[in-house]
PDB file of C-alpha atoms in Angstrom:
ATOM      1  CA  GLY H   1      15.882  -7.507  27.658  1.00 59.00           C
ATOM      2  CA  GLN H   2      17.464  -5.078  25.269  1.00 71.00           C
ATOM      3  CA  ASN H   3      19.641  -2.064  26.047  1.00 87.00           C
ATOM      4  CA  ILE H   4      20.959   0.312  23.409  1.00 92.00           C
ATOM      5  CA  ASP H   5      23.413   3.176  23.861  1.00 95.00           C
ATOM      6  CA  GLN H   6      24.140   6.036  21.486  1.00 96.00           C
ATOM      7  CA  PRO H   7      25.740   9.434  22.015  1.00 96.00           C
ATOM      8  CA  THR H   8      23.123  12.106  22.579  1.00 95.00           C
ATOM      9  CA  GLU H   9      24.548  14.795  20.319  1.00 96.00           C
ATOM     10  CA  MET H  10      27.239  15.255  17.696  1.00 98.00           C
ATOM     11  CA  THR H  11      28.372  18.188  15.594  1.00 98.00           C
ATOM     12  CA  ALA H  12      30.248  18.055  12.310  1.00 97.00           C
ATOM     13  CA  THR H  13      31.165  20.329   9.428  1.00 97.00           C
ATOM     14  CA  GLU H  14      29.662  20.311   5.975  1.00 97.00           C
ATOM     15  CA  GLY H  15      31.716  18.117   3.640  1.00 97.00           C
ATOM     16  CA  ALA H  16      33.284  16.131   6.473  1.00 97.00           C
ATOM     17  CA  ILE H  17      32.809  12.514   7.599  1.00 98.00           C
ATOM     18  CA  VAL H  18      31.078  11.576  10.840  1.00 98.00           C
ATOM     19  CA  GLN H  19      30.704   8.250  12.612  1.00 98.00           C
ATOM     20  CA  ILE H  20      27.755   7.611  14.941  1.00 98.00           C
ATOM     21  CA  ASN H  21      28.245   4.671  17.272  1.00 98.00           C
ATOM     22  CA  CYS H  22      25.686   2.315  18.765  1.00 97.00           C
ATOM     23  CA  THR H  23      26.300  -0.391  21.336  1.00 96.00           C
ATOM     24  CA  TYR H  24      23.717  -2.908  22.370  1.00 93.00           C
ATOM     25  CA  GLN H  25      23.297  -5.524  25.049  1.00 89.00           C
ATOM     26  CA  THR H  26      20.605  -7.991  24.113  1.00 77.00           C
ATOM     27  CA  SER H  27      19.525 -11.470  25.063  1.00 73.00           C
ATOM     28  CA  GLY H  28      19.869 -12.456  21.405  1.00 74.00           C
ATOM     29  CA  PHE H  29      20.300 -10.769  18.065  1.00 76.00           C
ATOM     30  CA  ASN H  30      18.105 -10.570  14.994  1.00 77.00           C
ATOM     31  CA  GLY H  31      19.466  -7.626  13.077  1.00 89.00           C
ATOM     32  CA  LEU H  32      20.164  -3.949  13.649  1.00 93.00           C
ATOM     33  CA  PHE H  33      18.524  -1.023  11.896  1.00 95.00           C
ATOM     34  CA  TRP H  34      19.456   2.617  11.457  1.00 97.00           C
ATOM     35  CA  TYR H  35      16.729   5.200  10.904  1.00 97.00           C
ATOM     36  CA  GLN H  36      16.962   8.913  10.178  1.00 97.00           C
ATOM     37  CA  GLN H  37      14.495  11.322  11.722  1.00 97.00           C
ATOM     38  CA  HIS H  38      14.310  15.003  10.844  1.00 96.00           C
ATOM     39  CA  ALA H  39      12.809  17.284  13.465  1.00 91.00           C
ATOM     40  CA  GLY H  40       9.028  16.960  13.578  1.00 88.00           C
ATOM     41  CA  GLU H  41       8.967  14.149  11.035  1.00 93.00           C
ATOM     42  CA  ALA H  42       8.670  10.372  11.033  1.00 96.00           C
ATOM     43  CA  PRO H  43      11.711   8.075  11.135  1.00 96.00           C
ATOM     44  CA  THR H  44      12.781   6.717   7.761  1.00 96.00           C
ATOM     45  CA  PHE H  45      14.829   3.599   7.087  1.00 95.00           C
ATOM     46  CA  LEU H  46      18.530   4.004   6.320  1.00 96.00           C
ATOM     47  CA  SER H  47      20.190   0.609   6.688  1.00 95.00           C
ATOM     48  CA  TYR H  48      20.004  -2.912   8.046  1.00 93.00           C
ATOM     49  CA  ASN H  49      22.808  -5.196   9.233  1.00 94.00           C
ATOM     50  CA  VAL H  50      22.427  -8.788  10.296  1.00 90.00           C
ATOM     51  CA  LEU H  51      25.904 -10.121   9.457  1.00 92.00           C
ATOM     52  CA  ASP H  52      29.264  -8.708  10.509  1.00 94.00           C
ATOM     53  CA  GLY H  53      30.831  -6.193   8.201  1.00 95.00           C
ATOM     54  CA  LEU H  54      30.158  -3.034   6.292  1.00 96.00           C
ATOM     55  CA  GLU H  55      27.072  -2.247   4.231  1.00 93.00           C
ATOM     56  CA  GLU H  56      27.501   0.697   1.888  1.00 93.00           C
ATOM     57  CA  LYS H  57      24.697   2.710   0.380  1.00 90.00           C
ATOM     58  CA  GLY H  58      25.804   5.881  -1.320  1.00 94.00           C
ATOM     59  CA  ARG H  59      27.106   8.427   1.199  1.00 96.00           C
ATOM     60  CA  PHE H  60      25.899   6.268   4.088  1.00 96.00           C
ATOM     61  CA  SER H  61      27.537   3.082   5.381  1.00 97.00           C
ATOM     62  CA  SER H  62      26.735   0.930   8.373  1.00 97.00           C
ATOM     63  CA  PHE H  63      29.017  -1.488  10.160  1.00 97.00           C
ATOM     64  CA  LEU H  64      28.227  -4.334  12.530  1.00 96.00           C
ATOM     65  CA  SER H  65      30.269  -6.458  14.919  1.00 94.00           C
ATOM     66  CA  ARG H  66      28.036  -9.004  16.608  1.00 91.00           C
ATOM     67  CA  SER H  67      30.780 -10.282  18.914  1.00 91.00           C
ATOM     68  CA  LYS H  68      31.289  -6.766  20.290  1.00 93.00           C
ATOM     69  CA  GLY H  69      27.636  -5.745  20.290  1.00 93.00           C
ATOM     70  CA  TYR H  70      28.632  -2.708  18.262  1.00 94.00           C
ATOM     71  CA  SER H  71      27.497  -0.867  15.184  1.00 96.00           C
ATOM     72  CA  TYR H  72      28.260   2.458  13.598  1.00 98.00           C
ATOM     73  CA  LEU H  73      26.720   4.626  10.926  1.00 98.00           C
ATOM     74  CA  LEU H  74      29.196   6.470   8.727  1.00 98.00           C
ATOM     75  CA  LEU H  75      28.077   9.561   6.861  1.00 97.00           C
ATOM     76  CA  LYS H  76      30.415  10.924   4.192  1.00 97.00           C
ATOM     77  CA  GLU H  77      30.458  14.263   2.379  1.00 97.00           C
ATOM     78  CA  LEU H  78      28.109  15.731   4.951  1.00 98.00           C
ATOM     79  CA  GLN H  79      25.392  18.059   3.742  1.00 97.00           C
ATOM     80  CA  MET H  80      23.302  20.502   5.730  1.00 97.00           C
ATOM     81  CA  LYS H  81      20.244  18.316   5.109  1.00 97.00           C
ATOM     82  CA  ASP H  82      21.934  15.506   7.067  1.00 98.00           C
ATOM     83  CA  SER H  83      21.192  17.436  10.263  1.00 98.00           C
ATOM     84  CA  ALA H  84      18.761  15.051  11.955  1.00 97.00           C
ATOM     85  CA  SER H  85      18.462  12.423  14.650  1.00 97.00           C
ATOM     86  CA  TYR H  86      19.828   8.969  13.894  1.00 97.00           C
ATOM     87  CA  LEU H  87      18.154   6.064  15.647  1.00 96.00           C
ATOM     88  CA  CYS H  88      19.685   2.654  16.215  1.00 95.00           C
ATOM     89  CA  ALA H  89      17.168  -0.187  16.688  1.00 94.00           C
ATOM     90  CA  VAL H  90      17.213  -3.925  17.261  1.00 91.00           C
ATOM     91  CA  ARG H  91      14.455  -6.458  16.805  1.00 83.00           C
ATOM     92  CA  ASP H  92      13.766  -9.066  19.445  1.00 80.00           C
ATOM     93  CA  PRO H  93      15.153 -12.399  18.200  1.00 74.00           C
ATOM     94  CA  THR H  94      12.391 -14.400  19.850  1.00 77.00           C
ATOM     95  CA  ASN H  95       9.530 -12.097  18.934  1.00 78.00           C
ATOM     96  CA  ALA H  96       9.608 -10.413  15.549  1.00 73.00           C
ATOM     97  CA  GLY H  97       6.973  -7.914  16.594  1.00 79.00           C
ATOM     98  CA  LYS H  98       9.041  -6.348  19.351  1.00 84.00           C
ATOM     99  CA  SER H  99      11.534  -3.587  18.701  1.00 85.00           C
ATOM    100  CA  THR H 100      13.840  -1.571  20.909  1.00 89.00           C
ATOM    101  CA  PHE H 101      15.178   1.806  19.836  1.00 93.00           C
ATOM    102  CA  GLY H 102      18.092   3.766  21.190  1.00 93.00           C
ATOM    103  CA  ASP H 103      17.399   7.313  22.308  1.00 94.00           C
ATOM    104  CA  GLY H 104      18.897   8.636  19.089  1.00 95.00           C
ATOM    105  CA  THR H 105      21.878  10.808  18.229  1.00 97.00           C
ATOM    106  CA  THR H 106      21.132  14.365  17.162  1.00 96.00           C
ATOM    107  CA  LEU H 107      23.602  15.386  14.474  1.00 98.00           C
ATOM    108  CA  THR H 108      24.103  19.049  13.676  1.00 98.00           C
ATOM    109  CA  VAL H 109      25.946  19.857  10.464  1.00 98.00           C
ATOM    110  CA  LYS H 110      27.518  23.311  10.410  1.00 97.00           C
ATOM    111  CA  PRO H 111      28.701  25.270   7.368  1.00 95.00           C
TER     112      PRO H 111
ATOM    113  CA  GLU D   1       1.601   5.546  -3.132  1.00 85.00           C
ATOM    114  CA  ALA D   2       2.661   3.141  -0.375  1.00 83.00           C
ATOM    115  CA  GLN D   3       2.086   4.829   2.946  1.00 94.00           C
ATOM    116  CA  VAL D   4       1.031   4.717   6.569  1.00 97.00           C
ATOM    117  CA  THR D   5      -1.535   7.331   7.549  1.00 97.00           C
ATOM    118  CA  GLN D   6      -2.531   8.539  10.994  1.00 98.00           C
ATOM    119  CA  ASN D   7      -5.400  10.721  12.152  1.00 98.00           C
ATOM    120  CA  PRO D   8      -5.603  13.156  13.707  1.00 97.00           C
ATOM    121  CA  ARG D   9      -2.173  14.727  13.294  1.00 97.00           C
ATOM    122  CA  TYR D  10      -2.697  17.048  16.250  1.00 97.00           C
ATOM    123  CA  LEU D  11      -5.040  16.660  19.182  1.00 97.00           C
ATOM    124  CA  ILE D  12      -5.658  18.618  22.360  1.00 97.00           C
ATOM    125  CA  THR D  13      -7.945  16.971  24.880  1.00 96.00           C
ATOM    126  CA  VAL D  14      -8.733  16.927  28.569  1.00 96.00           C
ATOM    127  CA  THR D  15      -8.038  14.318  31.209  1.00 97.00           C
ATOM    128  CA  GLY D  16     -10.453  11.398  31.116  1.00 96.00           C
ATOM    129  CA  LYS D  17     -12.016  12.027  27.717  1.00 97.00           C
ATOM    130  CA  LYS D  18     -11.716   8.871  25.635  1.00 97.00           C
ATOM    131  CA  LEU D  19      -9.955   9.227  22.309  1.00 97.00           C
ATOM    132  CA  THR D  20      -8.887   7.087  19.369  1.00 98.00           C
ATOM    133  CA  VAL D  21      -5.976   7.658  17.029  1.00 98.00           C
ATOM    134  CA  THR D  22      -6.408   5.825  13.759  1.00 98.00           C
ATOM    135  CA  CYS D  23      -3.653   4.169  11.751  1.00 98.00           C
ATOM    136  CA  SER D  24      -3.982   2.689   8.300  1.00 98.00           C
ATOM    137  CA  GLN D  25      -1.481   1.166   5.855  1.00 97.00           C
ATOM    138  CA  ASN D  26      -1.964   0.297   2.197  1.00 96.00           C
ATOM    139  CA  MET D  27       0.991  -2.079   1.804  1.00 95.00           C
ATOM    140  CA  ASN D  28      -0.782  -5.260   2.940  1.00 95.00           C
ATOM    141  CA  HIS D  29       1.672  -5.531   5.838  1.00 95.00           C
ATOM    142  CA  GLU D  30       1.035  -8.060   8.559  1.00 93.00           C
ATOM    143  CA  TYR D  31       3.051  -6.354  11.292  1.00 94.00           C
ATOM    144  CA  MET D  32       1.989  -3.069  12.859  1.00 95.00           C
ATOM    145  CA  SER D  33       3.156  -1.195  15.939  1.00 95.00           C
ATOM    146  CA  TRP D  34       2.474   1.893  17.995  1.00 97.00           C
ATOM    147  CA  TYR D  35       5.253   3.950  19.543  1.00 97.00           C
ATOM    148  CA  ARG D  36       5.434   7.052  21.661  1.00 97.00           C
ATOM    149  CA  GLN D  37       8.353   9.434  21.494  1.00 96.00           C
ATOM    150  CA  ASP D  38       9.298  11.730  24.338  1.00 94.00           C
ATOM    151  CA  PRO D  39      12.320  14.034  24.665  1.00 87.00           C
ATOM    152  CA  GLY D  40      15.296  12.127  26.025  1.00 80.00           C
ATOM    153  CA  LEU D  41      13.461   8.800  25.994  1.00 81.00           C
ATOM    154  CA  GLY D  42      13.515   7.890  22.341  1.00 86.00           C
ATOM    155  CA  LEU D  43      10.891   5.705  20.683  1.00 93.00           C
ATOM    156  CA  ARG D  44       9.165   3.305  23.028  1.00 95.00           C
ATOM    157  CA  GLN D  45       6.886   0.559  21.791  1.00 94.00           C
ATOM    158  CA  ILE D  46       3.357   0.589  23.193  1.00 97.00           C
ATOM    159  CA  TYR D  47       1.647  -2.304  21.428  1.00 96.00           C
ATOM    160  CA  TYR D  48       2.246  -4.370  18.342  1.00 94.00           C
ATOM    161  CA  SER D  49       0.263  -6.713  16.159  1.00 94.00           C
ATOM    162  CA  MET D  50       1.529  -9.693  14.212  1.00 91.00           C
ATOM    163  CA  ASN D  51      -1.700 -10.154  12.234  1.00 92.00           C
ATOM    164  CA  VAL D  52      -5.463  -9.680  12.381  1.00 94.00           C
ATOM    165  CA  GLU D  53      -6.774 -10.351  15.900  1.00 94.00           C
ATOM    166  CA  VAL D  54      -3.214 -10.887  17.192  1.00 93.00           C
ATOM    167  CA  THR D  55      -1.896  -8.115  19.435  1.00 95.00           C
ATOM    168  CA  ASP D  56       0.610  -7.947  22.261  1.00 93.00           C
ATOM    169  CA  LYS D  57       2.089  -5.494  24.714  1.00 94.00           C
ATOM    170  CA  GLY D  58       5.251  -3.584  24.039  1.00 92.00           C
ATOM    171  CA  ASP D  59       7.342  -1.858  26.676  1.00 91.00           C
ATOM    172  CA  VAL D  60       4.872   0.826  27.784  1.00 95.00           C
ATOM    173  CA  PRO D  61       1.289  -0.483  27.338  1.00 97.00           C
ATOM    174  CA  GLU D  62      -0.296   0.955  30.496  1.00 97.00           C
ATOM    175  CA  GLY D  63      -3.218   3.249  29.736  1.00 97.00           C
ATOM    176  CA  TYR D  64      -3.551   2.160  26.093  1.00 98.00           C
ATOM    177  CA  LYS D  65      -5.615  -0.320  24.140  1.00 98.00           C
ATOM    178  CA  VAL D  66      -5.435  -1.471  20.541  1.00 98.00           C
ATOM    179  CA  SER D  67      -7.456  -3.593  18.167  1.00 96.00           C
ATOM    180  CA  ARG D  68      -6.711  -5.279  14.848  1.00 97.00           C
ATOM    181  CA  LYS D  69      -9.973  -6.237  13.204  1.00 97.00           C
ATOM    182  CA  GLU D  70      -8.693  -5.631   9.694  1.00 96.00           C
ATOM    183  CA  LYS D  71      -5.220  -6.046   8.262  1.00 96.00           C
ATOM    184  CA  ARG D  72      -4.867  -2.441   7.176  1.00 97.00           C
ATOM    185  CA  ASN D  73      -6.061  -0.712  10.371  1.00 98.00           C
ATOM    186  CA  PHE D  74      -4.552  -0.589  13.848  1.00 98.00           C
ATOM    187  CA  PRO D  75      -6.240   2.060  16.038  1.00 98.00           C
ATOM    188  CA  LEU D  76      -4.777   3.217  19.347  1.00 98.00           C
ATOM    189  CA  ILE D  77      -7.326   3.854  22.079  1.00 98.00           C
ATOM    190  CA  LEU D  78      -6.838   5.925  25.206  1.00 97.00           C
ATOM    191  CA  GLU D  79      -9.840   5.107  27.424  1.00 96.00           C
ATOM    192  CA  SER D  80      -9.049   7.738  30.052  1.00 97.00           C
ATOM    193  CA  PRO D  81      -6.166   9.956  28.948  1.00 97.00           C
ATOM    194  CA  SER D  82      -3.920  11.525  31.542  1.00 97.00           C
ATOM    195  CA  PRO D  83      -1.362  14.353  31.214  1.00 97.00           C
ATOM    196  CA  ASN D  84       1.522  11.861  31.277  1.00 96.00           C
ATOM    197  CA  GLN D  85       0.260  10.542  27.947  1.00 98.00           C
ATOM    198  CA  THR D  86       1.082  13.841  26.310  1.00 98.00           C
ATOM    199  CA  SER D  87       3.504  12.752  23.639  1.00 97.00           C
ATOM    200  CA  LEU D  88       4.245  12.270  19.949  1.00 97.00           C
ATOM    201  CA  TYR D  89       2.790   8.993  18.692  1.00 98.00           C
ATOM    202  CA  PHE D  90       3.917   7.008  15.676  1.00 98.00           C
ATOM    203  CA  CYS D  91       2.298   4.067  13.975  1.00 98.00           C
ATOM    204  CA  ALA D  92       4.508   1.748  11.911  1.00 96.00           C
ATOM    205  CA  SER D  93       4.118  -1.302   9.721  1.00 96.00           C
ATOM    206  CA  SER D  94       6.433  -3.913   8.229  1.00 93.00           C
ATOM    207  CA  GLY D  95       5.891  -6.657   5.711  1.00 91.00           C
ATOM    208  CA  THR D  96       8.164  -9.304   7.165  1.00 83.00           C
ATOM    209  CA  PRO D  97       9.067 -10.526  10.650  1.00 75.00           C
ATOM    210  CA  GLY D  98      11.851  -8.305  11.914  1.00 78.00           C
ATOM    211  CA  GLY D  99      11.767  -6.290   8.706  1.00 86.00           C
ATOM    212  CA  THR D 100      12.071  -2.604   7.931  1.00 91.00           C
ATOM    213  CA  GLN D 101       9.400  -0.492   9.555  1.00 93.00           C
ATOM    214  CA  TYR D 102       7.516   2.224   7.687  1.00 96.00           C
ATOM    215  CA  PHE D 103       6.276   4.990   9.921  1.00 97.00           C
ATOM    216  CA  GLY D 104       3.226   7.182   9.771  1.00 97.00           C
ATOM    217  CA  PRO D 105       3.602  10.986  10.005  1.00 97.00           C
ATOM    218  CA  GLY D 106       2.934  11.084  13.745  1.00 97.00           C
ATOM    219  CA  THR D 107       0.185  12.358  16.016  1.00 98.00           C
ATOM    220  CA  ARG D 108       1.020  15.043  18.522  1.00 97.00           C
ATOM    221  CA  LEU D 109      -1.226  14.666  21.570  1.00 98.00           C
ATOM    222  CA  LEU D 110      -1.635  17.139  24.420  1.00 98.00           C
ATOM    223  CA  VAL D 111      -3.687  16.052  27.433  1.00 97.00           C
ATOM    224  CA  LEU D 112      -4.661  18.910  29.746  1.00 97.00           C
TER     225      LEU D 112
END
């Protein structure tokens, strides 16, 4: 089975940097996704990691350590519009159709 | 425009009255899924489909049915809805095994 842990809530200040952590315990590994979800809206894709290391995409970066079962999403130069939930998800390595999501981290950006 | 559409967006119904939530994607994706999202429980997968006529249970399939007669459509059927199925439902599709999922706008269901 798959188990994913994320902090429930985080608060940060506009212009700052915030790191959202995700740990997973899975029977295998086939890649880790980060999605952003604004209140009342659908999740949208942010990043994908399958190999160890850092993937950078503009203000957002995602890091993966497969040996530690650990990932983080790094948001730089925070803007008010970054207030949202951030979902960590893994795909089942033996069944591409199955996905497990963490409960999400609600980030509040304050002025 | 590439998109996943769901209908209806909002639905209020009563216990036991059969309903169907439609899902359609125009990206020619093989993989489609249904999720429900509840406060504090995150997104939980109900059913998924790897291709036409190929469906399988996710983590919370009880009380739901699906069908995949065409590649673009993946309806979710609640034969006898109950109040514990009150939730926000999302349909999603992806073009590759284990690939990025594209989500529909969601259907908010209230079962009285």
